[in-house]
XYZ file of N, CA and C in Angstrom:
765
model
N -13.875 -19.115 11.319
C -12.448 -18.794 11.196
C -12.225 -17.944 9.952
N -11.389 -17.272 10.102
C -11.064 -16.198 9.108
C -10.512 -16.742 7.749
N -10.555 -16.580 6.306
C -10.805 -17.643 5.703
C -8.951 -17.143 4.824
N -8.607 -16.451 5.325
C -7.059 -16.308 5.027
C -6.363 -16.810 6.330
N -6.502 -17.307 7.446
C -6.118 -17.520 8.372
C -4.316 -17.995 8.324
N -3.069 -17.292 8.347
C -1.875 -17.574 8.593
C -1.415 -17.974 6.958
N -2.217 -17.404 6.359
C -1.547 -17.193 4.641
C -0.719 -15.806 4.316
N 0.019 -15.594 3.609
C 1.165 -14.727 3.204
C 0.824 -13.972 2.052
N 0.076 -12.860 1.539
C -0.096 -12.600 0.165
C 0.474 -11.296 -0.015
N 1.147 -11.241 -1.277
C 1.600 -10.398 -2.056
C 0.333 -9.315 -2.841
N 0.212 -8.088 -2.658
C -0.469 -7.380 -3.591
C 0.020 -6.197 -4.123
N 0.047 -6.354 -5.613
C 0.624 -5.173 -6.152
C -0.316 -3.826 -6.336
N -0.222 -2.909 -6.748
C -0.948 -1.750 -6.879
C -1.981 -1.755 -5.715
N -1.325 -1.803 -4.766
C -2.421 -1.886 -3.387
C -2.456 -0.508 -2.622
N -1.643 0.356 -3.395
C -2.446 1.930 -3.037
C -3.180 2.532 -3.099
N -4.236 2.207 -3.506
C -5.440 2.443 -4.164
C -6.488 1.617 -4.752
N -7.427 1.875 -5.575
C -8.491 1.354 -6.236
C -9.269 -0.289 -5.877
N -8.777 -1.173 -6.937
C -9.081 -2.786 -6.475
C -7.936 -3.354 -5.481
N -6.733 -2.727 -5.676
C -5.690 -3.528 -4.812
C -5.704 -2.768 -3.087
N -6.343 -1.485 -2.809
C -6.413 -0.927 -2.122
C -7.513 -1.745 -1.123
N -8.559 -2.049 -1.823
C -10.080 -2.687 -1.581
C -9.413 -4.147 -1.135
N -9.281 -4.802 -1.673
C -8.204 -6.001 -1.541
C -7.732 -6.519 -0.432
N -6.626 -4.943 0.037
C -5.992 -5.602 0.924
C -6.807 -5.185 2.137
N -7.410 -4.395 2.540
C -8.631 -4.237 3.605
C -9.360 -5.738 3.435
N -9.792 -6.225 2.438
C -10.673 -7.497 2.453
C -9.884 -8.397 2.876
N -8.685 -8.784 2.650
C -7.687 -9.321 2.919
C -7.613 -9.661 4.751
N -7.266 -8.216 4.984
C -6.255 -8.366 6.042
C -7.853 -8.391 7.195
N -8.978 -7.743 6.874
C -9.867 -8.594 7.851
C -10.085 -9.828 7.837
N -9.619 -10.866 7.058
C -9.607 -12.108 6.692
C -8.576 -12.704 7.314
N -7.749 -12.421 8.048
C -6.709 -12.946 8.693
C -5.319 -12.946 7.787
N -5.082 -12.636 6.752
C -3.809 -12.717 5.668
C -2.903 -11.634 6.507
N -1.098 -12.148 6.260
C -0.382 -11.264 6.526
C -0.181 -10.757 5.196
N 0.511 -9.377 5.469
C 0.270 -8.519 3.885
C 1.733 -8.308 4.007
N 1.933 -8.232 2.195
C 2.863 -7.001 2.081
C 2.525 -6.475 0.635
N 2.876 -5.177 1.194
C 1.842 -4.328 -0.384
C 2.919 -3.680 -0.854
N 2.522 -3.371 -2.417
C 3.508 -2.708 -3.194
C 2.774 -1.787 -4.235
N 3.484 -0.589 -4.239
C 3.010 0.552 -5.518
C 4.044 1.744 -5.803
N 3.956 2.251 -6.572
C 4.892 2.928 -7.249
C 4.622 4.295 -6.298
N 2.893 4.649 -5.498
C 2.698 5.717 -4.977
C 3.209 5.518 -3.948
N 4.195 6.535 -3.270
C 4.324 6.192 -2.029
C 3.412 6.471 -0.829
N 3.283 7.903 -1.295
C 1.873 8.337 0.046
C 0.735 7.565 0.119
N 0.198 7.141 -1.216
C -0.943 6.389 -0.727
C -0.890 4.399 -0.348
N 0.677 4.589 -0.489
C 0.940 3.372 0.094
C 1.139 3.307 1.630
N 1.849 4.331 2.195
C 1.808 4.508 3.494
C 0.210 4.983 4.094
N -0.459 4.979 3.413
C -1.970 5.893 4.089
C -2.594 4.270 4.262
N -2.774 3.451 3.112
C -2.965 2.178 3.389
C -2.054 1.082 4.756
N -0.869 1.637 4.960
C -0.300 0.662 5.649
C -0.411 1.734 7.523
N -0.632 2.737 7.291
C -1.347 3.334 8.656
C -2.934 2.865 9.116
N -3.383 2.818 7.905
C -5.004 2.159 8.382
C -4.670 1.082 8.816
N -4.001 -0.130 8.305
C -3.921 -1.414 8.257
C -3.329 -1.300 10.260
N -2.301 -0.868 9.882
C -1.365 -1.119 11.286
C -2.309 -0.405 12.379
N -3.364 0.000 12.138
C -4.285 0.843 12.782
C -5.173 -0.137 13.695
N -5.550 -1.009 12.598
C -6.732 -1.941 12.390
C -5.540 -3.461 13.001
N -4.678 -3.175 13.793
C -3.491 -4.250 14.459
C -3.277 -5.771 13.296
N -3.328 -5.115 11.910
C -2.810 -6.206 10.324
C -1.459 -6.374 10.878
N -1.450 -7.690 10.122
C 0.003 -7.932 9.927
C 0.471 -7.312 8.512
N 1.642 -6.425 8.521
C 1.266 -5.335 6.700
C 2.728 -5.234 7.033
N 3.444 -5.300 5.643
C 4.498 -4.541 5.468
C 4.691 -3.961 4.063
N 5.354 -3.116 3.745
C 5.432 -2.164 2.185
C 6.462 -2.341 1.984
N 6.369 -1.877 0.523
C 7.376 -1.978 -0.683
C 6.777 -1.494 -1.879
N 7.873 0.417 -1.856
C 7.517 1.297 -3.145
C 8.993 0.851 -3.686
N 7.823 0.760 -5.002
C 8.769 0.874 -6.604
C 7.720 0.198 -7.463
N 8.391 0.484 -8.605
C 8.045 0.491 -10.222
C 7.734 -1.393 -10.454
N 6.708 -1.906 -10.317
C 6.397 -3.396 -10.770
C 7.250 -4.038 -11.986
N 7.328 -2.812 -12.509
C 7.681 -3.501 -13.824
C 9.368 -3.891 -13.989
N 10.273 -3.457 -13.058
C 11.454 -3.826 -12.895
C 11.870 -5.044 -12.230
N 12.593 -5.791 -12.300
C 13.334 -6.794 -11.860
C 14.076 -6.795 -10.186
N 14.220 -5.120 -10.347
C 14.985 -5.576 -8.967
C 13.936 -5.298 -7.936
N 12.771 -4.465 -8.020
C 11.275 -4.122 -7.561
C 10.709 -5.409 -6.744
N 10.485 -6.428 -8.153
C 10.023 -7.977 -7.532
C 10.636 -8.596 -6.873
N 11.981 -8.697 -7.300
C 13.111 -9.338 -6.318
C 12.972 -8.785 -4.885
N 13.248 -7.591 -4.790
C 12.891 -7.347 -3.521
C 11.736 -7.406 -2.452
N 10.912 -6.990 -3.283
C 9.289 -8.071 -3.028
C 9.156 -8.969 -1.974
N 9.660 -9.926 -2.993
C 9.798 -11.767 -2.450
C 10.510 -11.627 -1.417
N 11.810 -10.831 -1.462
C 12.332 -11.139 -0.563
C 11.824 -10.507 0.775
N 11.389 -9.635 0.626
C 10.744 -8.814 1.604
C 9.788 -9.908 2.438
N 8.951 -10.358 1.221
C 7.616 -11.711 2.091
C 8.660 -12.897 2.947
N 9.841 -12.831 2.230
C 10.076 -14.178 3.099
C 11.048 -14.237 4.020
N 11.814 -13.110 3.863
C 12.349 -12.144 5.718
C 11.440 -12.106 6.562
N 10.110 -11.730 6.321
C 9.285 -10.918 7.172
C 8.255 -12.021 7.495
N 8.087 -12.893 6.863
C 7.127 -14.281 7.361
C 7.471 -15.679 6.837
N 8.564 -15.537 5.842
C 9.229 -17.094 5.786
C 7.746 -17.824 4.432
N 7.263 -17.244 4.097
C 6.177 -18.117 3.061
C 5.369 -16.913 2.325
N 5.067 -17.343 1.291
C 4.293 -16.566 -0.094
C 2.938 -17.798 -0.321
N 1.789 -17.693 0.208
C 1.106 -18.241 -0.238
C -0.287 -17.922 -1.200
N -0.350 -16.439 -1.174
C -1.162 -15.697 -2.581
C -0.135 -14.635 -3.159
N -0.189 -14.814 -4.681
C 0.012 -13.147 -5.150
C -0.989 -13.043 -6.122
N -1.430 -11.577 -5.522
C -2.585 -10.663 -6.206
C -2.113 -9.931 -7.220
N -1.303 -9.589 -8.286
C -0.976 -9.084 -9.530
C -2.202 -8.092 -9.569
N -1.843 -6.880 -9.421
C -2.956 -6.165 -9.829
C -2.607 -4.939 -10.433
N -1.157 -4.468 -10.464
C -1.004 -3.124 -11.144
C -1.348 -3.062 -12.181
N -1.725 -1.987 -12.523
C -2.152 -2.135 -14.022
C -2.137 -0.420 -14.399
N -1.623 -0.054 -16.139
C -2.077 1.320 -16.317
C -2.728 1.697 -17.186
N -3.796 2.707 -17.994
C -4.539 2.361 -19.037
C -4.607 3.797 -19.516
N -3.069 3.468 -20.513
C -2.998 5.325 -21.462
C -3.752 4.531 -23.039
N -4.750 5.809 -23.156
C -5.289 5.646 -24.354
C -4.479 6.639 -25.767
N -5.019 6.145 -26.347
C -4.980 6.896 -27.889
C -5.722 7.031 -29.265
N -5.348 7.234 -30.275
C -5.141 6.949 -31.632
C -4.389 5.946 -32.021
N -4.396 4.955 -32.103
C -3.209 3.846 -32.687
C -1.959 4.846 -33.630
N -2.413 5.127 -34.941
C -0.990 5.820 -35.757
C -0.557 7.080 -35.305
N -1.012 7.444 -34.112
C -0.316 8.694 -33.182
C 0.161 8.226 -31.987
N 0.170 6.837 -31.560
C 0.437 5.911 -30.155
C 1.819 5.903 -30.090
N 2.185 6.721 -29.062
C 3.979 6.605 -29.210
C 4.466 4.998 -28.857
N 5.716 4.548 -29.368
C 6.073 3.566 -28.670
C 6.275 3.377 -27.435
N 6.780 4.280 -26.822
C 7.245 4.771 -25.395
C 5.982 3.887 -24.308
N 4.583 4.605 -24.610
C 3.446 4.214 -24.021
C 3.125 2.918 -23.804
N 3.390 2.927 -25.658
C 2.898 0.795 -25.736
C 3.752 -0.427 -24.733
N 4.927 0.967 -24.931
C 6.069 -0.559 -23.910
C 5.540 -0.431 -22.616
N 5.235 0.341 -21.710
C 4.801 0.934 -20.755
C 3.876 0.270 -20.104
N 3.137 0.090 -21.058
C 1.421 -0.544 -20.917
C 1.865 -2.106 -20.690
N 2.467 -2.545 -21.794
C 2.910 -4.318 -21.834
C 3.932 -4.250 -20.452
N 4.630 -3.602 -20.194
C 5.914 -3.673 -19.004
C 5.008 -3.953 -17.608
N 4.221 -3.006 -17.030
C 3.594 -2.896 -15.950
C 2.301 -3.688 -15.896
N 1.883 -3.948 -17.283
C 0.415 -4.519 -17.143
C 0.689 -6.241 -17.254
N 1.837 -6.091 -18.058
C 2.207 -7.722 -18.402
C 3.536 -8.452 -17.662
N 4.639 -7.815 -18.897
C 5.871 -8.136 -17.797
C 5.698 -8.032 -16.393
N 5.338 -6.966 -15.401
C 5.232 -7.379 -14.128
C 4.732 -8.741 -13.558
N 3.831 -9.013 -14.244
C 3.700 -10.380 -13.804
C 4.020 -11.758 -14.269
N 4.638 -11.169 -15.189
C 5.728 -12.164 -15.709
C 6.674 -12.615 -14.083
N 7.730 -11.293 -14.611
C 8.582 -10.718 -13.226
C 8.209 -11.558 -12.038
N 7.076 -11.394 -11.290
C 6.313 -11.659 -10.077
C 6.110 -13.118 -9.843
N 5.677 -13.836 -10.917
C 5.330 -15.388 -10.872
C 6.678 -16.015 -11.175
N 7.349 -15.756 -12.147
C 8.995 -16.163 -11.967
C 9.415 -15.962 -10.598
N 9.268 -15.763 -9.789
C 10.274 -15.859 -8.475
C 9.560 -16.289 -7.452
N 7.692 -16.185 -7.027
C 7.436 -16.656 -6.472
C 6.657 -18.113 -6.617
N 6.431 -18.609 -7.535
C 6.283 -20.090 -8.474
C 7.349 -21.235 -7.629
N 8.853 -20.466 -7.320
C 9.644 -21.586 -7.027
C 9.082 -21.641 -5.139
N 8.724 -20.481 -4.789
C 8.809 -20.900 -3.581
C 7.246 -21.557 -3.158
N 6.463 -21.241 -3.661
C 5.169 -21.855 -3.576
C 4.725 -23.144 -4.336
N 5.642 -23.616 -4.925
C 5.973 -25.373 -5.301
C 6.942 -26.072 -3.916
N 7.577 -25.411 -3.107
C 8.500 -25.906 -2.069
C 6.912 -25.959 -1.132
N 6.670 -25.154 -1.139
C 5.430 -24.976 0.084
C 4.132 -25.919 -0.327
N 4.356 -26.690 -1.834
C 3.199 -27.808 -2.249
C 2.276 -26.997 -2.243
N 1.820 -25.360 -2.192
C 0.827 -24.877 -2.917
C 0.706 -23.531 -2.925
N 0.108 -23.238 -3.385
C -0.077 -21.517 -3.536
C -0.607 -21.076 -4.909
N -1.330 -19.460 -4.771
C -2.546 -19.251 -5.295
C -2.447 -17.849 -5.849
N -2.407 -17.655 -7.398
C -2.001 -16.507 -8.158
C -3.302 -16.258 -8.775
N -3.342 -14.853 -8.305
C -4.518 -14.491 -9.273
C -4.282 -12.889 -9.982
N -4.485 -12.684 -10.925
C -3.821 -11.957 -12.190
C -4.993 -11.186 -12.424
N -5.053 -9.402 -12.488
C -6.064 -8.512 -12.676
C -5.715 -8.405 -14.630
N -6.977 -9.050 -14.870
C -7.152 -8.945 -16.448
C -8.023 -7.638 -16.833
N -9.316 -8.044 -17.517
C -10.188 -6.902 -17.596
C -11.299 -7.519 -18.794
N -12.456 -6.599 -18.568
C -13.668 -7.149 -19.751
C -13.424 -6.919 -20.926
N -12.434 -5.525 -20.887
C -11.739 -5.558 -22.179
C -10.700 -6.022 -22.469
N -10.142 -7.381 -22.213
C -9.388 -7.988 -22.681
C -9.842 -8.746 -23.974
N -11.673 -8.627 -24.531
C -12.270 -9.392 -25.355
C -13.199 -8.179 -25.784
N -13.808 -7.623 -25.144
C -14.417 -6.398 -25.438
C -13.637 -5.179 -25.840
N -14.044 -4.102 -26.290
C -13.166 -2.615 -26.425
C -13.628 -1.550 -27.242
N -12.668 -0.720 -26.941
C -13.527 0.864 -27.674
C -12.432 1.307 -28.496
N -12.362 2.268 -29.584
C -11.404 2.878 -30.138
C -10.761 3.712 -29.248
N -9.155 3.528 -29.287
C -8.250 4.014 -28.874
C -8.023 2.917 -27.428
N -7.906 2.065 -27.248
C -8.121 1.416 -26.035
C -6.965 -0.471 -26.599
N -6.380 0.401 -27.811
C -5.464 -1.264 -27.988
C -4.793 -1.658 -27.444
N -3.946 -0.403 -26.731
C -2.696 -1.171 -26.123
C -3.174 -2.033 -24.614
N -3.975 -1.121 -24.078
C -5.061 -1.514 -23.035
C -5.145 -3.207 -23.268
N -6.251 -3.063 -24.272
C -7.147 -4.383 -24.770
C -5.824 -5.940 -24.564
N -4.714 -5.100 -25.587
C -3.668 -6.136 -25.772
C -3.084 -6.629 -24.804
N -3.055 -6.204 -23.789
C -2.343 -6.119 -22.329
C -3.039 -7.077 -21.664
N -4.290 -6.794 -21.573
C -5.288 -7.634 -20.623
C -5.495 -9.024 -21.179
N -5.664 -8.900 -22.491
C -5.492 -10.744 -23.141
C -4.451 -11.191 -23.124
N -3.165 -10.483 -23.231
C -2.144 -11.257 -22.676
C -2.247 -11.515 -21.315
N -2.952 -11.531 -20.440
C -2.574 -11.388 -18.840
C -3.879 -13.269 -19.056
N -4.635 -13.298 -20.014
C -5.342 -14.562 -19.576
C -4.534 -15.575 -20.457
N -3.862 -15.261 -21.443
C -3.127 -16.128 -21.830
C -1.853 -16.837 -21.182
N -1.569 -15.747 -20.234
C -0.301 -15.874 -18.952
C -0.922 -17.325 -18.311
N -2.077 -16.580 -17.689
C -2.652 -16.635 -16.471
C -2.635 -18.326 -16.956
N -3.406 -18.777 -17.985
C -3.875 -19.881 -18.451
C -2.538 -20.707 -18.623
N -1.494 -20.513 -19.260
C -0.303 -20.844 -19.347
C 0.687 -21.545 -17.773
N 0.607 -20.450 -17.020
C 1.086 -21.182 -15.566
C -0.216 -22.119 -15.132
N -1.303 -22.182 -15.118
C -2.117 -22.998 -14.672
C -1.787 -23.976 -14.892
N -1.514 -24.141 -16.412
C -1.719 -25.390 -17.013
C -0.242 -26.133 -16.473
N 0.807 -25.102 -16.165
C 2.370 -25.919 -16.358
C 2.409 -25.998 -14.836
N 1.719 -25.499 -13.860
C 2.268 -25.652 -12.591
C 0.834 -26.600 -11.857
N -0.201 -27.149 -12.582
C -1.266 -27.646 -11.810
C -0.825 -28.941 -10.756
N -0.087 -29.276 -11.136
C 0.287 -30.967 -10.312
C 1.512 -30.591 -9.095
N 1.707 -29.388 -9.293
C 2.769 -28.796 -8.062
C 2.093 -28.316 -7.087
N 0.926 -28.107 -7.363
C 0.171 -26.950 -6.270
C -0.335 -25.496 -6.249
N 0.575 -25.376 -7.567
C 0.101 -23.804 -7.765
C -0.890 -23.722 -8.782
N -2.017 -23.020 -8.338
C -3.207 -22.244 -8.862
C -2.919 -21.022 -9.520
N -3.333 -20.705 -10.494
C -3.545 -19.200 -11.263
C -4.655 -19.255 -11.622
N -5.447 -18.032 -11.466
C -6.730 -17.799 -12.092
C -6.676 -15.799 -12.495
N -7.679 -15.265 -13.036
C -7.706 -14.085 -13.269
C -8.989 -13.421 -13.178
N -8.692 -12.192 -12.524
C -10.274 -11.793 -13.004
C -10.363 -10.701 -13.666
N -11.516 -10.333 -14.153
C -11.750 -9.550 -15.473
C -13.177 -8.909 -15.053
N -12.556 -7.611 -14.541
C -13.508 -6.614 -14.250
C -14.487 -5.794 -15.190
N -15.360 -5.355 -15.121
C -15.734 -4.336 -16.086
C -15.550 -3.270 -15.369
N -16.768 -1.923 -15.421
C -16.680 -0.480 -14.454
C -16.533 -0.786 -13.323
N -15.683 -0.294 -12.643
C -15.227 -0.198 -10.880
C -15.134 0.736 -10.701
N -15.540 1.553 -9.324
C -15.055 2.469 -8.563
C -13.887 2.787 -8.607
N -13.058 3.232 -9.175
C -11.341 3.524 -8.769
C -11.086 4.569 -9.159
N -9.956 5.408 -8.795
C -9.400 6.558 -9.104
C -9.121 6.544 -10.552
N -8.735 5.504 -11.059
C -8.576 5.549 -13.289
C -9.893 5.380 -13.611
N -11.261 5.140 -13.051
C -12.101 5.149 -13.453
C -13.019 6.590 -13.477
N -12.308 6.811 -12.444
C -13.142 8.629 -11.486
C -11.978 9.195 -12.786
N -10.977 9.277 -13.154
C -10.204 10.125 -14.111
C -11.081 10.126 -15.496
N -11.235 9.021 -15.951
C -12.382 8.761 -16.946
C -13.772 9.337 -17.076
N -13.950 9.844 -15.562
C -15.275 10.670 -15.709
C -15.265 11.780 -15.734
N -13.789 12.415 -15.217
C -13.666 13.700 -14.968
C -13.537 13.935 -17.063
N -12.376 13.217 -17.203
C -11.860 13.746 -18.805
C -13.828 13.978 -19.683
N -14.773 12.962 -19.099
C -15.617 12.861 -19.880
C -16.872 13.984 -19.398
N -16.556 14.826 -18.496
C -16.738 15.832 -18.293
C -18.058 15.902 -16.884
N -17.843 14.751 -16.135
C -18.255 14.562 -15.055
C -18.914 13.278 -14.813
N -18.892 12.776 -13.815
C -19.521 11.415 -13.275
C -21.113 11.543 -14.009
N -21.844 12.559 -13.993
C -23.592 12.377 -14.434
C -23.431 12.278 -15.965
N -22.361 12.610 -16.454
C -22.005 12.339 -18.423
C -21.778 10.775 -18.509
N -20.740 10.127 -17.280
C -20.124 8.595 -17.798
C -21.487 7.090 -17.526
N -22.717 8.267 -16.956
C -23.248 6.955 -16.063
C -24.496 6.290 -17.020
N -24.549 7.401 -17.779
C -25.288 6.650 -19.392
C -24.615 5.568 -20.063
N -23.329 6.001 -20.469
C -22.177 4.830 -20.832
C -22.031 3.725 -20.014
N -22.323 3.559 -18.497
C -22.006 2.729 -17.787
C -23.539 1.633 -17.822
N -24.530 2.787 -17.846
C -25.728 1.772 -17.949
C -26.055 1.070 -19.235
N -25.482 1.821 -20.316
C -25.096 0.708 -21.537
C -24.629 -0.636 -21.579
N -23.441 -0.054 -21.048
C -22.701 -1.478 -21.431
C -21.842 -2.049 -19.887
N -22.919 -1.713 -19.349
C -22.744 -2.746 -18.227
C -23.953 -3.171 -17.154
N -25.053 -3.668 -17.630
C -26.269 -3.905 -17.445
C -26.805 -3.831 -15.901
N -25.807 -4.081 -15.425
C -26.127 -4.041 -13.443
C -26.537 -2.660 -13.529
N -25.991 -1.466 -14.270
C -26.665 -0.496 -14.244
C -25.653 0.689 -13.098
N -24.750 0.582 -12.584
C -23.434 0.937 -11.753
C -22.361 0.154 -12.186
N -21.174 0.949 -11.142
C -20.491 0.752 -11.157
C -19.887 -0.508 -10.174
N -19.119 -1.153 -10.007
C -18.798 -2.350 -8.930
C -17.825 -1.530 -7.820
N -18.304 -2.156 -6.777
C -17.246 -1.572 -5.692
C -16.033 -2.171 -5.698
N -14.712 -1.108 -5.279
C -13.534 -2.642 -5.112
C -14.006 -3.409 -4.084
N -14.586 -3.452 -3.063
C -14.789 -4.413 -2.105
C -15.219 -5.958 -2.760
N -16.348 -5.548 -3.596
C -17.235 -6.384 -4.181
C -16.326 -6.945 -5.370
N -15.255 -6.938 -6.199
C -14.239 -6.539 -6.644
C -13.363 -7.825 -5.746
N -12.680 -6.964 -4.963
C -12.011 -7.750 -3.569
C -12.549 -9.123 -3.170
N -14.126 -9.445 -3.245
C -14.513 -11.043 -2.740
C -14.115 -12.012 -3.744
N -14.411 -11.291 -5.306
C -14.133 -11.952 -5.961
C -12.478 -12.831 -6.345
N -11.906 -11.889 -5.297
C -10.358 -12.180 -5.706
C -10.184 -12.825 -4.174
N -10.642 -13.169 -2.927
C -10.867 -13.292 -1.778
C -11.182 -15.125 -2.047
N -12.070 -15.491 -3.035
C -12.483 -16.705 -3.368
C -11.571 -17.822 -4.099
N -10.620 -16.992 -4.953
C -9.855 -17.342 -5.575
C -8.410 -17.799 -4.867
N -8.318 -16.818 -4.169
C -6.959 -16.623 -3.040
C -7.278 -17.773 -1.483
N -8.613 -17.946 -1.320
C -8.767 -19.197 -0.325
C -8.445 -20.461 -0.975
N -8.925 -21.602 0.121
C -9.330 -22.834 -0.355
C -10.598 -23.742 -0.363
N -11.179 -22.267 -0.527
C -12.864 -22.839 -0.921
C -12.365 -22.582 -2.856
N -11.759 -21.921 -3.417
C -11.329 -22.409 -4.845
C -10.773 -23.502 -4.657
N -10.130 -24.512 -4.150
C -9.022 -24.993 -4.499
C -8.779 -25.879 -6.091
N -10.578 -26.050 -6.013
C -10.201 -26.865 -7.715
C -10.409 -26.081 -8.841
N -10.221 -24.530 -8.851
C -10.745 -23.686 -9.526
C -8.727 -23.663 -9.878
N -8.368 -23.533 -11.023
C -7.723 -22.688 -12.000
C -7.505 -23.163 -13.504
N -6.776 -21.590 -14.092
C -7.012 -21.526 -14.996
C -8.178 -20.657 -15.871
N -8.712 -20.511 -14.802
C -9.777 -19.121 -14.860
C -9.520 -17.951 -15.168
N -10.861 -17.719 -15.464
C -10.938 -16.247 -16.093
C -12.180 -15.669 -15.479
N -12.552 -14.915 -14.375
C -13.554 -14.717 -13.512
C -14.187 -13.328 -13.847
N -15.244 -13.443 -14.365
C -16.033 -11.722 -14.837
C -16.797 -11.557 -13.933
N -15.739 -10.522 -13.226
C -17.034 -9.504 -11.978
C -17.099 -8.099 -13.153
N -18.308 -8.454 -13.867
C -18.262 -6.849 -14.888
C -19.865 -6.718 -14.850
N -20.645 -6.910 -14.264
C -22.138 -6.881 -14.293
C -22.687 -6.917 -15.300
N -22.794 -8.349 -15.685
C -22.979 -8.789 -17.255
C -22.508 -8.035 -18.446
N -21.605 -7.109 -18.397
C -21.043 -6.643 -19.917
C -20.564 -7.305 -20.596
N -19.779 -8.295 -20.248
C -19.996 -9.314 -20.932
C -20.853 -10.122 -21.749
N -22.201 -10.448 -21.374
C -23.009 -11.256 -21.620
C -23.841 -10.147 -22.558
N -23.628 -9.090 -22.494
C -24.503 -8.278 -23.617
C -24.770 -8.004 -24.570
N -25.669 -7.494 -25.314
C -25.336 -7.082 -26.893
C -25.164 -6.005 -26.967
């Protein structure tokens, strides 16, 4: 049996990259979807494959980081199937800098979409997945939420706030039913990662850097990416939260 079988999940930044990967892993898993991103075309290119592939999928473009964005969200999941039983938090954006040249503008930017959104997101669906006695949040952190490079703070700051979140609802919602866990990627396949190779002056320049400091020696697929958040979002986790899950091919564990 399909191991999302008649579950409801929310995924943000599902136009692309890990949330793109996601909801394909997802929706062959039996989950009804509804996806959200600020892109619209590549939100509709995802919800033509899906409806292709006979998913249960519905969309919702706008900005994560607003109030009336999420609101509509939720409401969207529970017009359209009456229950929220995963949200995948995954938007995320990663402008670098100089710290004493870092406009403010950016920094709020970074905390709004990378953090507040899921602030936003678990405030509204928390109440309905305590009515439903359970449900299962899992929060896109990163390896550099503990790790990092110069120019990469606001980044860094963003992602440790997202396990301090993450850890925070675990702890206050465990006896209701609701799960939070996070995972914390290192190099992935994604379009902000392919931008990173282009700025660095091509994919055969970044893959020295990648075999540094990320010992698997590649990059991770979102698919591979996707199981990891696939495990979390079933109930083969169920006694798992509060987590912090490193799919980063030991960069972590390195010197």
């Amino acid at each position: 049996m399909a191991r999302l079988h008649h579950k409801v999940a929310i995924i943000t930044g599902a136009a692309s990259g890990i949330g793109r990967g996601t909801a394909l892993l997802f929706a062959e898993q039996g989950a009804k979807l509804v996806l959200v991103d600020r892109d619209a075309a590549g939100l509709e290119s995802i919800h033509s494959e899906l409806v292709a592939q006979a998913a249960a999928v519905v969309i919702s473009c706008g900005d994560v980081s607003l109030a009336e964005t999420i609101s509509n969200v939720v409401s969207l999941a529970i017009e359209t199937y009456g229950q929220i039983d995963i949200v995948f938090n995954n938007a995320g954006i990663m402008p670098t800098g100089d710290l004493q040249s870092y406009p403010e503008t950016s920094w709020d930017s970074v905390m709004d979409v990378n953090v507040k959104a899921m602030f936003l997101m678990c405030k509204l669906v928390i109440p309905h997945m305590i009515r439903q006695g359970r449900g299962s949040i899992i929060n896109t952190s990163s390896v550099m939420a503990t790790l990092t490079e110069p120019g990469y703070e606001a980044y860094s700051a963003s992602k440790a706030a997202v396990i301090g979140l993450t850890k925070g609802i675990a702890v206050s919602y465990a006896e209701q039913g609701v799960r939070c866990n996070c995972i914390c990627p290192g190099w992935v396949d994604t379009p902000m990662n392919q931008k990173v190779a282009e700025d660095a002056g091509g994919l055969e320049k970044l893959y020295p850097i990648i075999k540094a400091q990320q010992p698997l020696g590649r990059m991770a697929t979102t698919r591979e990416v996707g199981y990891a958040v696939l495990f979390l979002a079933s109930d083969e986790s169920s006694a798992v939260t509060g987590s912090a899950l490193y799919v980063d091919g030991a960069a972590s564990a390195a010197i």
